[in-house]
Amino acid sequence: MIGFKDVTRIYDNMTALRKVNFGIGKGEFVYITGPSGAGKSTLLKLIYLAEKPDEGTISIAGWETDTLRESAIPYLRRNIGVVFQDFKLLVNRTVYDNIALALRIRGFGETEIKGRVQDALKLVGLRHKNDNFPAALSGGEQQRITIARAIVGEPTVLLADEPTGNLDVDNAAGIMKIFKEINAKGTTILIATHNRELFRNTGLRVLWFDNGNLVADKEG
Amino acid sequence: MIYSIKLALKSLWFEKWIHMLTVVTIGVGLFVLGLIFFSLYNIEGITSRLPERFSVTVFLSAGTGNREINQLRVRLREDPIVKRIKYISKEAALVELRTSLKDAAYILEGLDENPLLPSIEIRLKENGFDKKKVEGLINRLKSLRDVDDVVYGENLLGTIYTIRNAVKTISAGVILLFSMAIIFVCYSTVKILFYRRKEEIEIFKLLGATKGFIRLPFLIEGGTLGFLGGLLGGAGTYVLYRFINGTVISDFPILGVMHMPLGLVAALPAGGAILGIIGSTIALGRLKF
Protein backbone atom coordinates (compact mmCIF):
# COMPACT_ATOMS: atom_id res chain seq x y z
CA MET A 1 0.00 0.00 0.00
CA ILE A 2 2.78 2.45 0.96
CA GLY A 3 6.45 2.03 0.09
CA PHE A 4 9.45 4.23 0.84
CA LYS A 5 12.64 3.52 -1.11
CA ASP A 6 15.79 5.44 -0.15
CA VAL A 7 13.72 8.53 0.60
CA THR A 8 15.62 11.64 1.66
CA ARG A 9 14.13 15.03 2.44
CA ILE A 10 16.31 18.03 3.09
CA TYR A 11 15.18 21.50 4.29
CA ASP A 12 17.85 24.07 3.52
CA ASN A 13 20.84 22.37 5.15
CA MET A 14 18.87 20.22 7.59
CA THR A 15 18.13 16.61 6.67
CA ALA A 16 14.62 15.78 7.88
CA LEU A 17 14.63 12.21 6.51
CA ARG A 18 17.67 10.23 5.45
CA LYS A 19 17.57 7.20 3.10
CA VAL A 20 14.34 5.87 4.61
CA ASN A 21 13.10 2.44 3.48
CA PHE A 22 9.95 0.66 4.62
CA GLY A 23 6.73 -0.81 3.33
CA ILE A 24 3.20 -0.86 4.77
CA GLY A 25 0.61 -3.37 3.67
CA LYS A 26 -3.10 -2.87 3.07
CA GLY A 27 -5.14 -2.68 6.27
CA GLU A 28 -2.14 -2.27 8.58
CA PHE A 29 -2.24 -0.05 11.66
CA VAL A 30 1.15 1.56 12.08
CA TYR A 31 2.51 4.11 14.54
CA ILE A 32 5.32 6.46 13.64
CA THR A 33 7.16 7.75 16.63
CA GLY A 34 10.25 9.58 17.74
CA PRO A 35 11.24 12.79 19.49
CA SER A 36 10.34 16.24 18.15
CA GLY A 37 12.24 16.91 14.91
CA ALA A 38 12.68 13.18 14.21
CA GLY A 39 10.89 13.53 10.84
CA LYS A 40 7.42 12.14 11.68
CA SER A 41 5.40 15.03 10.23
CA THR A 42 7.71 15.24 7.21
CA LEU A 43 7.05 11.59 6.50
CA LEU A 44 3.29 12.15 6.52
CA LYS A 45 3.64 15.25 4.33
CA LEU A 46 5.58 13.19 1.82
CA ILE A 47 2.79 10.60 1.75
CA TYR A 48 0.02 13.11 1.05
CA LEU A 49 2.34 14.97 -1.31
CA ALA A 50 2.38 18.29 0.48
CA GLU A 51 6.10 17.90 -0.14
CA LYS A 52 8.23 15.92 -2.53
CA PRO A 53 11.27 13.81 -1.67
CA ASP A 54 14.67 15.18 -2.67
CA GLU A 55 15.86 11.64 -3.30
CA GLY A 56 14.22 8.25 -3.53
CA THR A 57 10.75 7.08 -4.50
CA ILE A 58 7.48 6.77 -2.64
CA SER A 59 4.70 4.52 -3.87
CA ILE A 60 1.17 5.00 -2.56
CA ALA A 61 -1.73 2.79 -3.59
CA GLY A 62 -0.03 2.00 -6.88
CA TRP A 63 1.07 5.58 -7.64
CA GLU A 64 4.78 6.37 -7.91
CA THR A 65 5.74 9.88 -6.80
CA ASP A 66 8.65 10.26 -9.22
CA THR A 67 6.44 9.67 -12.26
CA LEU A 68 3.31 11.33 -10.89
CA ARG A 69 2.13 14.35 -12.85
CA GLU A 70 1.20 17.54 -10.97
CA SER A 71 -2.37 17.30 -12.26
CA ALA A 72 -2.74 13.77 -10.79
CA ILE A 73 -1.90 14.81 -7.22
CA PRO A 74 -5.52 15.79 -6.30
CA TYR A 75 -6.74 12.36 -7.38
CA LEU A 76 -4.08 10.65 -5.29
CA ARG A 77 -5.03 12.78 -2.28
CA ARG A 78 -8.62 11.59 -2.57
CA ASN A 79 -7.32 8.13 -1.62
CA ILE A 80 -5.73 9.52 1.51
CA GLY A 81 -7.58 10.92 4.50
CA VAL A 82 -5.52 13.21 6.70
CA VAL A 83 -6.14 14.19 10.32
CA PHE A 84 -4.07 17.32 10.75
CA GLN A 85 -2.42 18.29 13.99
CA ASP A 86 -3.95 21.78 13.74
CA PHE A 87 -7.28 20.35 12.46
CA LYS A 88 -7.44 22.67 9.39
CA LEU A 89 -11.17 23.19 9.72
CA LEU A 90 -12.85 26.06 7.90
CA VAL A 91 -13.98 28.40 10.66
CA ASN A 92 -16.73 30.04 8.60
CA ARG A 93 -18.40 26.72 7.69
CA THR A 94 -20.60 24.51 9.84
CA VAL A 95 -19.53 21.05 10.94
CA TYR A 96 -21.71 19.59 8.19
CA ASP A 97 -20.16 21.79 5.50
CA ASN A 98 -16.63 21.06 6.69
CA ILE A 99 -17.17 17.34 6.32
CA ALA A 100 -19.25 17.64 3.15
CA LEU A 101 -16.46 19.65 1.51
CA ALA A 102 -14.35 16.50 1.07
CA LEU A 103 -17.20 14.95 -0.92
CA ARG A 104 -18.13 18.07 -2.88
CA ILE A 105 -14.55 18.23 -4.09
CA ARG A 106 -15.01 14.66 -5.35
CA GLY A 107 -18.19 15.69 -7.19
CA PHE A 108 -20.73 13.76 -5.09
CA GLY A 109 -24.41 14.69 -5.25
CA GLU A 110 -26.06 16.37 -2.28
CA THR A 111 -28.25 13.38 -1.38
CA GLU A 112 -25.27 11.05 -1.12
CA ILE A 113 -23.27 13.70 0.71
CA LYS A 114 -25.99 14.03 3.32
CA GLY A 115 -26.06 10.30 4.00
CA ARG A 116 -22.29 9.93 4.16
CA VAL A 117 -21.78 12.96 6.40
CA GLN A 118 -24.38 11.63 8.84
CA ASP A 119 -22.63 8.22 8.88
CA ALA A 120 -19.24 9.86 9.50
CA LEU A 121 -20.67 12.03 12.28
CA LYS A 122 -22.31 8.98 13.84
CA LEU A 123 -18.97 7.15 13.86
CA VAL A 124 -17.29 10.01 15.71
CA GLY A 125 -20.32 10.50 17.98
CA LEU A 126 -21.15 14.07 16.95
CA ARG A 127 -24.38 13.80 14.97
CA HIS A 128 -25.96 16.47 17.14
CA LYS A 129 -23.23 19.02 16.21
CA ASN A 130 -24.25 19.21 12.57
CA ASP A 131 -24.97 22.92 12.49
CA ASN A 132 -22.30 24.13 14.88
CA PHE A 133 -19.31 26.14 13.78
CA PRO A 134 -15.83 24.84 14.73
CA ALA A 135 -15.25 27.69 17.18
CA ALA A 136 -18.18 26.43 19.26
CA LEU A 137 -16.58 23.00 19.68
CA SER A 138 -14.01 21.73 22.18
CA GLY A 139 -10.56 20.58 21.03
CA GLY A 140 -11.62 16.93 21.25
CA GLU A 141 -14.77 17.60 19.21
CA GLN A 142 -12.80 19.48 16.58
CA GLN A 143 -10.42 16.53 16.34
CA ARG A 144 -13.38 14.18 15.83
CA ILE A 145 -14.77 16.44 13.08
CA THR A 146 -11.36 16.33 11.40
CA ILE A 147 -11.46 12.54 11.55
CA ALA A 148 -14.99 12.50 10.16
CA ARG A 149 -13.86 14.70 7.26
CA ALA A 150 -10.85 12.45 6.65
CA ILE A 151 -12.88 9.24 6.45
CA VAL A 152 -16.05 10.47 4.77
CA GLY A 153 -14.58 9.86 1.31
CA GLU A 154 -13.69 6.28 2.31
CA PRO A 155 -9.95 6.62 1.69
CA THR A 156 -7.69 3.59 1.48
CA VAL A 157 -5.14 5.25 3.76
CA LEU A 158 -5.73 7.40 6.82
CA LEU A 159 -2.90 9.55 8.17
CA ALA A 160 -3.04 11.26 11.55
CA ASP A 161 -0.45 13.71 12.83
CA GLU A 162 -0.36 13.83 16.63
CA PRO A 163 -4.13 13.21 16.80
CA THR A 164 -4.20 13.18 20.59
CA GLY A 165 -1.57 15.85 21.14
CA ASN A 166 -3.90 18.43 22.64
CA LEU A 167 -6.41 16.12 24.23
CA ASP A 168 -7.02 14.81 27.74
CA VAL A 169 -6.73 11.09 28.47
CA ASP A 170 -10.45 10.31 28.02
CA ASN A 171 -10.72 12.20 24.75
CA ALA A 172 -7.51 10.59 23.48
CA ALA A 173 -8.86 7.13 24.30
CA GLY A 174 -12.09 7.96 22.46
CA ILE A 175 -10.16 9.09 19.39
CA MET A 176 -8.01 5.95 19.37
CA LYS A 177 -11.15 3.81 19.62
CA ILE A 178 -12.49 5.53 16.50
CA PHE A 179 -9.24 4.82 14.63
CA LYS A 180 -9.46 1.15 15.54
CA GLU A 181 -13.02 0.99 14.24
CA ILE A 182 -11.96 2.60 10.97
CA ASN A 183 -9.01 0.20 10.69
CA ALA A 184 -11.32 -2.75 11.30
CA LYS A 185 -13.13 -1.80 8.08
CA GLY A 186 -9.88 -2.29 6.12
CA THR A 187 -8.43 1.23 6.02
CA THR A 188 -4.65 1.44 6.36
CA ILE A 189 -3.80 3.76 9.25
CA LEU A 190 -0.60 5.63 10.04
CA ILE A 191 -0.45 7.64 13.21
CA ALA A 192 2.47 9.95 13.97
CA THR A 193 2.82 10.50 17.69
CA HIS A 194 5.44 11.12 20.33
CA ASN A 195 3.11 9.68 23.00
CA ARG A 196 4.39 6.17 23.64
CA GLU A 197 1.40 5.35 25.85
CA LEU A 198 -0.75 5.17 22.73
CA PHE A 199 0.98 2.08 21.35
CA ARG A 200 2.48 0.50 24.47
CA ASN A 201 1.43 -3.17 24.64
CA THR A 202 -0.87 -2.86 21.63
CA GLY A 203 1.13 -5.35 19.57
CA LEU A 204 0.85 -2.96 16.63
CA ARG A 205 3.74 -2.05 14.35
CA VAL A 206 5.80 1.01 15.31
CA LEU A 207 8.33 2.80 13.11
CA TRP A 208 10.89 4.59 15.31
CA PHE A 209 12.59 7.67 13.92
CA ASP A 210 15.43 9.70 15.30
CA ASN A 211 17.10 12.64 13.64
CA GLY A 212 15.68 11.72 10.23
CA ASN A 213 16.73 8.06 10.39
CA LEU A 214 14.45 5.05 10.68
CA VAL A 215 16.07 3.43 13.69
CA ALA A 216 13.63 0.63 14.48
CA ASP A 217 10.63 -1.15 12.97
CA LYS A 218 9.02 -3.35 15.63
CA GLU A 219 5.85 -4.13 17.56
CA GLY A 220 4.74 -1.74 20.26
CA MET B 1 -20.66 23.61 -10.67
CA ILE B 2 -23.58 24.39 -8.36
CA TYR B 3 -21.24 24.31 -5.36
CA SER B 4 -18.82 26.65 -7.19
CA ILE B 5 -21.67 29.07 -7.88
CA LYS B 6 -22.65 28.89 -4.19
CA LEU B 7 -19.05 29.59 -3.16
CA ALA B 8 -18.87 32.54 -5.55
CA LEU B 9 -22.17 34.00 -4.30
CA LYS B 10 -21.11 33.51 -0.69
CA SER B 11 -17.85 35.32 -1.37
CA LEU B 12 -19.71 38.12 -3.17
CA TRP B 13 -21.76 38.61 -0.03
CA PHE B 14 -18.95 38.24 2.53
CA GLU B 15 -16.60 40.58 0.66
CA LYS B 16 -19.34 42.98 -0.36
CA TRP B 17 -17.35 46.20 0.11
CA ILE B 18 -14.48 45.13 -2.12
CA HIS B 19 -16.98 43.84 -4.65
CA MET B 20 -19.06 47.00 -4.53
CA LEU B 21 -16.00 49.11 -5.19
CA THR B 22 -15.01 46.85 -8.07
CA VAL B 23 -18.52 46.92 -9.58
CA VAL B 24 -18.63 50.74 -9.43
CA THR B 25 -15.16 51.01 -11.01
CA ILE B 26 -16.10 48.58 -13.78
CA GLY B 27 -19.44 50.36 -14.14
CA VAL B 28 -17.72 53.70 -14.73
CA GLY B 29 -15.38 52.09 -17.27
CA LEU B 30 -18.23 50.42 -19.12
CA PHE B 31 -20.28 53.63 -18.97
CA VAL B 32 -17.44 55.38 -20.85
CA LEU B 33 -17.28 52.46 -23.30
CA GLY B 34 -21.06 52.69 -23.68
CA LEU B 35 -20.78 56.37 -24.55
CA ILE B 36 -18.08 55.64 -27.11
CA PHE B 37 -20.13 52.89 -28.77
CA PHE B 38 -23.18 55.17 -28.63
CA SER B 39 -21.20 57.97 -30.37
CA LEU B 40 -19.74 55.60 -32.94
CA TYR B 41 -23.15 54.15 -33.67
CA ASN B 42 -24.61 57.59 -34.31
CA ILE B 43 -21.65 58.84 -36.34
CA GLU B 44 -21.94 55.72 -38.50
CA GLY B 45 -25.66 56.33 -38.79
CA ILE B 46 -25.18 59.93 -39.88
CA THR B 47 -22.43 59.15 -42.39
CA SER B 48 -24.37 56.23 -43.84
CA ARG B 49 -27.22 58.64 -44.63
CA LEU B 50 -24.88 61.06 -46.40
CA PRO B 51 -24.99 59.37 -49.85
CA GLU B 52 -28.65 60.40 -50.01
CA ARG B 53 -27.58 64.06 -49.86
CA PHE B 54 -24.32 63.77 -51.72
CA SER B 55 -24.24 64.25 -55.49
CA VAL B 56 -21.71 64.52 -58.29
CA THR B 57 -22.53 66.91 -61.15
CA VAL B 58 -21.01 66.25 -64.54
CA PHE B 59 -21.03 69.32 -66.81
CA LEU B 60 -21.02 68.40 -70.46
CA SER B 61 -19.20 70.36 -73.09
CA ALA B 62 -21.27 72.80 -75.12
CA GLY B 63 -22.46 71.19 -78.29
CA THR B 64 -22.45 67.64 -77.00
CA GLY B 65 -24.91 65.75 -79.15
CA ASN B 66 -27.84 63.62 -77.97
CA ARG B 67 -26.07 60.45 -79.08
CA GLU B 68 -23.02 61.18 -76.90
CA ILE B 69 -25.25 62.20 -73.99
CA ASN B 70 -27.20 58.93 -74.23
CA GLN B 71 -23.97 56.92 -74.42
CA LEU B 72 -22.71 58.65 -71.31
CA ARG B 73 -26.01 58.01 -69.48
CA VAL B 74 -25.82 54.29 -70.32
CA ARG B 75 -22.24 54.17 -69.20
CA LEU B 76 -23.01 55.89 -65.88
CA ARG B 77 -26.00 53.64 -65.19
CA GLU B 78 -23.69 50.64 -65.49
CA ASP B 79 -21.19 52.05 -63.01
CA PRO B 80 -21.19 49.93 -59.79
CA ILE B 81 -21.34 52.89 -57.41
CA VAL B 82 -23.96 54.94 -59.23
CA LYS B 83 -27.47 54.67 -57.84
CA ARG B 84 -29.35 56.97 -60.23
CA ILE B 85 -28.69 59.79 -62.66
CA LYS B 86 -30.64 62.81 -63.77
CA TYR B 87 -29.96 64.63 -67.01
CA ILE B 88 -30.42 68.39 -66.84
CA SER B 89 -30.51 70.12 -70.21
CA LYS B 90 -29.15 73.64 -70.49
CA GLU B 91 -32.73 74.92 -70.78
CA ALA B 92 -33.82 73.11 -67.65
CA ALA B 93 -30.72 74.39 -65.87
CA LEU B 94 -31.66 77.96 -66.74
CA VAL B 95 -35.20 77.45 -65.43
CA GLU B 96 -33.81 76.02 -62.25
CA LEU B 97 -31.41 78.94 -61.86
CA ARG B 98 -34.17 81.42 -62.48
CA THR B 99 -36.30 79.72 -59.80
CA SER B 100 -33.49 79.65 -57.29
CA LEU B 101 -32.69 83.34 -57.83
CA LYS B 102 -36.31 84.29 -56.99
CA ASP B 103 -36.54 88.13 -56.83
CA ALA B 104 -33.01 88.48 -58.25
CA ALA B 105 -33.95 86.64 -61.43
CA TYR B 106 -33.99 89.94 -63.31
CA ILE B 107 -30.18 89.71 -63.66
CA LEU B 108 -30.75 87.04 -66.29
CA GLU B 109 -32.99 89.36 -68.37
CA GLY B 110 -30.20 90.74 -70.54
CA LEU B 111 -28.84 87.37 -71.67
CA ASP B 112 -29.04 86.79 -75.42
CA GLU B 113 -28.28 83.13 -75.21
CA ASN B 114 -28.24 80.49 -72.52
CA PRO B 115 -24.67 80.34 -71.12
CA LEU B 116 -25.29 77.28 -69.01
CA LEU B 117 -24.04 73.82 -69.85
CA PRO B 118 -26.11 70.66 -69.86
CA SER B 119 -25.26 68.40 -66.93
CA ILE B 120 -25.86 65.00 -65.39
CA GLU B 121 -26.48 64.79 -61.68
CA ILE B 122 -25.29 61.52 -60.14
CA ARG B 123 -26.53 60.03 -56.84
CA LEU B 124 -24.33 57.37 -55.31
CA LYS B 125 -25.14 54.01 -53.83
CA GLU B 126 -24.50 53.56 -50.08
CA ASN B 127 -21.60 51.20 -50.73
CA GLY B 128 -20.14 53.67 -53.18
CA PHE B 129 -19.78 56.37 -50.58
CA ASP B 130 -16.11 55.82 -50.22
CA LYS B 131 -13.49 58.46 -50.84
CA LYS B 132 -11.37 56.26 -53.11
CA LYS B 133 -14.32 54.96 -55.10
CA VAL B 134 -15.73 58.47 -55.57
CA GLU B 135 -12.35 59.83 -56.67
CA GLY B 136 -12.01 56.90 -59.08
CA LEU B 137 -15.36 57.76 -60.64
CA ILE B 138 -14.45 61.46 -60.87
CA ASN B 139 -11.16 60.64 -62.63
CA ARG B 140 -12.91 58.35 -65.08
CA LEU B 141 -15.48 61.06 -65.85
CA LYS B 142 -12.89 63.82 -66.24
CA SER B 143 -11.04 61.75 -68.82
CA LEU B 144 -14.08 61.62 -71.09
CA ARG B 145 -14.08 63.82 -74.18
CA ASP B 146 -17.57 65.29 -73.73
CA VAL B 147 -17.11 66.16 -70.07
CA ASP B 148 -16.31 69.81 -69.41
CA ASP B 149 -16.06 69.65 -65.63
CA VAL B 150 -17.05 67.53 -62.65
CA VAL B 151 -18.20 69.17 -59.45
CA TYR B 152 -18.69 67.33 -56.18
CA GLY B 153 -18.42 68.05 -52.50
CA GLU B 154 -14.73 67.29 -52.45
CA ASN B 155 -14.03 69.15 -49.23
CA LEU B 156 -17.14 67.84 -47.52
CA LEU B 157 -16.26 64.27 -48.46
CA GLY B 158 -12.69 64.72 -47.22
CA THR B 159 -13.74 66.34 -43.97
CA ILE B 160 -16.34 63.69 -43.22
CA TYR B 161 -13.85 60.92 -43.79
CA THR B 162 -11.17 62.59 -41.75
CA ILE B 163 -13.57 63.08 -38.86
CA ARG B 164 -14.97 59.58 -39.14
CA ASN B 165 -11.53 57.96 -39.28
CA ALA B 166 -10.23 60.11 -36.42
CA VAL B 167 -13.23 59.23 -34.27
CA LYS B 168 -12.79 55.55 -35.12
CA THR B 169 -9.07 55.56 -34.32
CA ILE B 170 -9.44 57.48 -31.07
CA SER B 171 -12.41 55.32 -30.07
CA ALA B 172 -10.47 52.13 -30.76
CA GLY B 173 -7.66 53.42 -28.55
CA VAL B 174 -10.01 54.44 -25.74
CA ILE B 175 -11.95 51.16 -26.00
CA LEU B 176 -8.70 49.20 -25.77
CA LEU B 177 -7.48 51.30 -22.85
CA PHE B 178 -10.73 51.02 -20.87
CA SER B 179 -11.09 47.32 -21.63
CA MET B 180 -7.58 46.76 -20.29
CA ALA B 181 -8.41 48.88 -17.25
CA ILE B 182 -11.52 46.79 -16.55
CA ILE B 183 -9.54 43.57 -16.98
CA PHE B 184 -6.92 44.95 -14.59
CA VAL B 185 -9.56 45.86 -11.99
CA CYS B 186 -10.98 42.30 -12.13
CA TYR B 187 -7.47 40.87 -12.11
CA SER B 188 -6.55 42.84 -8.97
CA THR B 189 -9.82 42.03 -7.20
CA VAL B 190 -9.53 38.31 -7.86
CA LYS B 191 -5.91 38.39 -6.72
CA ILE B 192 -6.88 40.10 -3.45
CA LEU B 193 -9.75 37.64 -2.91
CA PHE B 194 -7.45 34.74 -3.65
CA TYR B 195 -4.92 35.84 -1.06
CA ARG B 196 -7.69 36.43 1.48
CA ARG B 197 -8.86 32.85 0.95
CA LYS B 198 -5.39 31.32 0.72
CA GLU B 199 -5.81 29.25 3.88
CA GLU B 200 -9.13 27.91 2.64
CA ILE B 201 -7.61 27.09 -0.76
CA GLU B 202 -4.77 25.26 0.96
CA ILE B 203 -7.34 23.08 2.76
CA PHE B 204 -9.20 22.51 -0.51
CA LYS B 205 -5.97 21.30 -2.09
CA LEU B 206 -5.15 18.97 0.79
CA LEU B 207 -8.60 17.43 0.48
CA GLY B 208 -7.99 16.66 -3.19
CA ALA B 209 -9.45 19.67 -5.01
CA THR B 210 -8.28 20.08 -8.60
CA LYS B 211 -7.09 23.45 -9.90
CA GLY B 212 -10.30 23.68 -11.91
CA PHE B 213 -12.40 23.25 -8.77
CA ILE B 214 -10.42 25.99 -7.01
CA ARG B 215 -10.49 28.35 -9.99
CA LEU B 216 -14.14 28.06 -10.98
CA PRO B 217 -15.64 30.16 -8.13
CA PHE B 218 -13.15 32.94 -8.86
CA LEU B 219 -14.03 32.89 -12.57
CA ILE B 220 -17.73 33.03 -11.68
CA GLU B 221 -16.99 35.88 -9.27
CA GLY B 222 -15.00 37.81 -11.89
CA GLY B 223 -17.72 37.26 -14.49
CA THR B 224 -20.43 38.34 -12.06
CA LEU B 225 -18.52 41.49 -11.10
CA GLY B 226 -18.12 42.37 -14.78
CA PHE B 227 -21.79 41.64 -15.42
CA LEU B 228 -22.95 43.83 -12.52
CA GLY B 229 -20.54 46.57 -13.63
CA GLY B 230 -22.04 46.26 -17.11
CA LEU B 231 -25.56 46.61 -15.74
CA LEU B 232 -24.48 49.75 -13.91
CA GLY B 233 -22.67 51.16 -16.96
CA GLY B 234 -25.59 50.24 -19.25
CA ALA B 235 -28.08 51.87 -16.90
CA GLY B 236 -25.88 54.99 -16.73
CA THR B 237 -25.63 55.17 -20.53
CA TYR B 238 -29.38 54.73 -20.92
CA VAL B 239 -30.21 57.33 -18.26
CA LEU B 240 -27.86 59.82 -19.95
CA TYR B 241 -29.51 59.14 -23.31
CA ARG B 242 -32.96 59.67 -21.82
CA PHE B 243 -31.73 62.88 -20.21
CA ILE B 244 -30.36 64.17 -23.53
CA ASN B 245 -33.50 63.09 -25.35
CA GLY B 246 -35.83 64.59 -22.79
CA THR B 247 -34.15 67.75 -21.51
CA VAL B 248 -31.11 68.80 -23.53
CA ILE B 249 -32.74 68.22 -26.91
CA SER B 250 -35.03 71.26 -26.50
CA ASP B 251 -31.92 73.50 -26.41
CA PHE B 252 -29.95 71.54 -29.01
CA PRO B 253 -32.41 70.16 -31.58
CA ILE B 254 -29.51 68.78 -33.64
CA LEU B 255 -29.16 66.05 -31.01
CA GLY B 256 -32.57 64.79 -32.08
CA VAL B 257 -30.94 62.64 -34.77
CA MET B 258 -29.25 60.56 -32.07
CA HIS B 259 -30.51 57.10 -31.37
CA MET B 260 -29.68 54.63 -28.61
CA PRO B 261 -29.76 50.98 -29.73
CA LEU B 262 -31.13 48.82 -26.91
CA GLY B 263 -28.73 46.09 -28.03
CA LEU B 264 -25.86 48.29 -26.80
CA VAL B 265 -27.39 48.56 -23.33
CA ALA B 266 -27.83 44.78 -23.28
CA ALA B 267 -24.32 44.17 -24.63
CA LEU B 268 -22.57 46.06 -21.83
CA PRO B 269 -23.31 43.48 -19.08
CA ALA B 270 -22.29 40.67 -21.45
CA GLY B 271 -19.11 42.56 -22.39
CA GLY B 272 -18.44 43.26 -18.71
CA ALA B 273 -18.82 39.56 -17.87
CA ILE B 274 -16.37 38.60 -20.63
CA LEU B 275 -13.81 41.20 -19.48
CA GLY B 276 -14.31 40.03 -15.87
CA ILE B 277 -13.66 36.41 -16.82
CA ILE B 278 -10.57 37.44 -18.82
CA GLY B 279 -9.22 39.40 -15.82
CA SER B 280 -9.89 36.49 -13.46
CA THR B 281 -8.32 33.98 -15.86
CA ILE B 282 -5.14 36.06 -16.13
CA ALA B 283 -4.99 36.49 -12.34
CA LEU B 284 -5.50 32.77 -11.69
CA GLY B 285 -2.99 31.86 -14.37
CA ARG B 286 -0.33 34.00 -12.71
CA LEU B 287 -1.01 32.79 -9.17
CA LYS B 288 1.00 29.85 -7.94
CA PHE B 289 -1.10 27.32 -6.06
PDB file of C-alpha atoms in Angstrom, chain A residues 48 74-75 77-78 84 88 90 93 101 104-105, chain B residues 3 7 200 203-210 213:
ATOM      1  CA  TYR A  48       0.019  13.113   1.055  1.00  0.00           C
ATOM      2  CA  PRO A  74      -5.518  15.793  -6.303  1.00  0.00           C
ATOM      3  CA  TYR A  75      -6.744  12.364  -7.384  1.00  0.00           C
ATOM      4  CA  ARG A  77      -5.032  12.777  -2.278  1.00  0.00           C
ATOM      5  CA  ARG A  78      -8.618  11.586  -2.572  1.00  0.00           C
ATOM      6  CA  PHE A  84      -4.074  17.321  10.749  1.00  0.00           C
ATOM      7  CA  LYS A  88      -7.441  22.671   9.388  1.00  0.00           C
ATOM      8  CA  LEU A  90     -12.850  26.065   7.895  1.00  0.00           C
ATOM      9  CA  ARG A  93     -18.399  26.724   7.690  1.00  0.00           C
ATOM     10  CA  LEU A 101     -16.457  19.645   1.508  1.00  0.00           C
ATOM     11  CA  ARG A 104     -18.126  18.075  -2.876  1.00  0.00           C
ATOM     12  CA  ILE A 105     -14.548  18.232  -4.095  1.00  0.00           C
TER      13      ILE A 105
ATOM     14  CA  TYR B   3     -21.243  24.315  -5.363  1.00  0.00           C
ATOM     15  CA  LEU B   7     -19.051  29.589  -3.162  1.00  0.00           C
ATOM     16  CA  GLU B 200      -9.128  27.907   2.639  1.00  0.00           C
ATOM     17  CA  ILE B 203      -7.335  23.080   2.758  1.00  0.00           C
ATOM     18  CA  PHE B 204      -9.198  22.510  -0.507  1.00  0.00           C
ATOM     19  CA  LYS B 205      -5.972  21.303  -2.087  1.00  0.00           C
ATOM     20  CA  LEU B 206      -5.149  18.967   0.787  1.00  0.00           C
ATOM     21  CA  LEU B 207      -8.602  17.432   0.484  1.00  0.00           C
ATOM     22  CA  GLY B 208      -7.988  16.663  -3.192  1.00  0.00           C
ATOM     23  CA  ALA B 209      -9.453  19.670  -5.012  1.00  0.00           C
ATOM     24  CA  THR B 210      -8.276  20.080  -8.596  1.00  0.00           C
ATOM     25  CA  PHE B 213     -12.399  23.247  -8.768  1.00  0.00           C
TER      26      PHE B 213
END
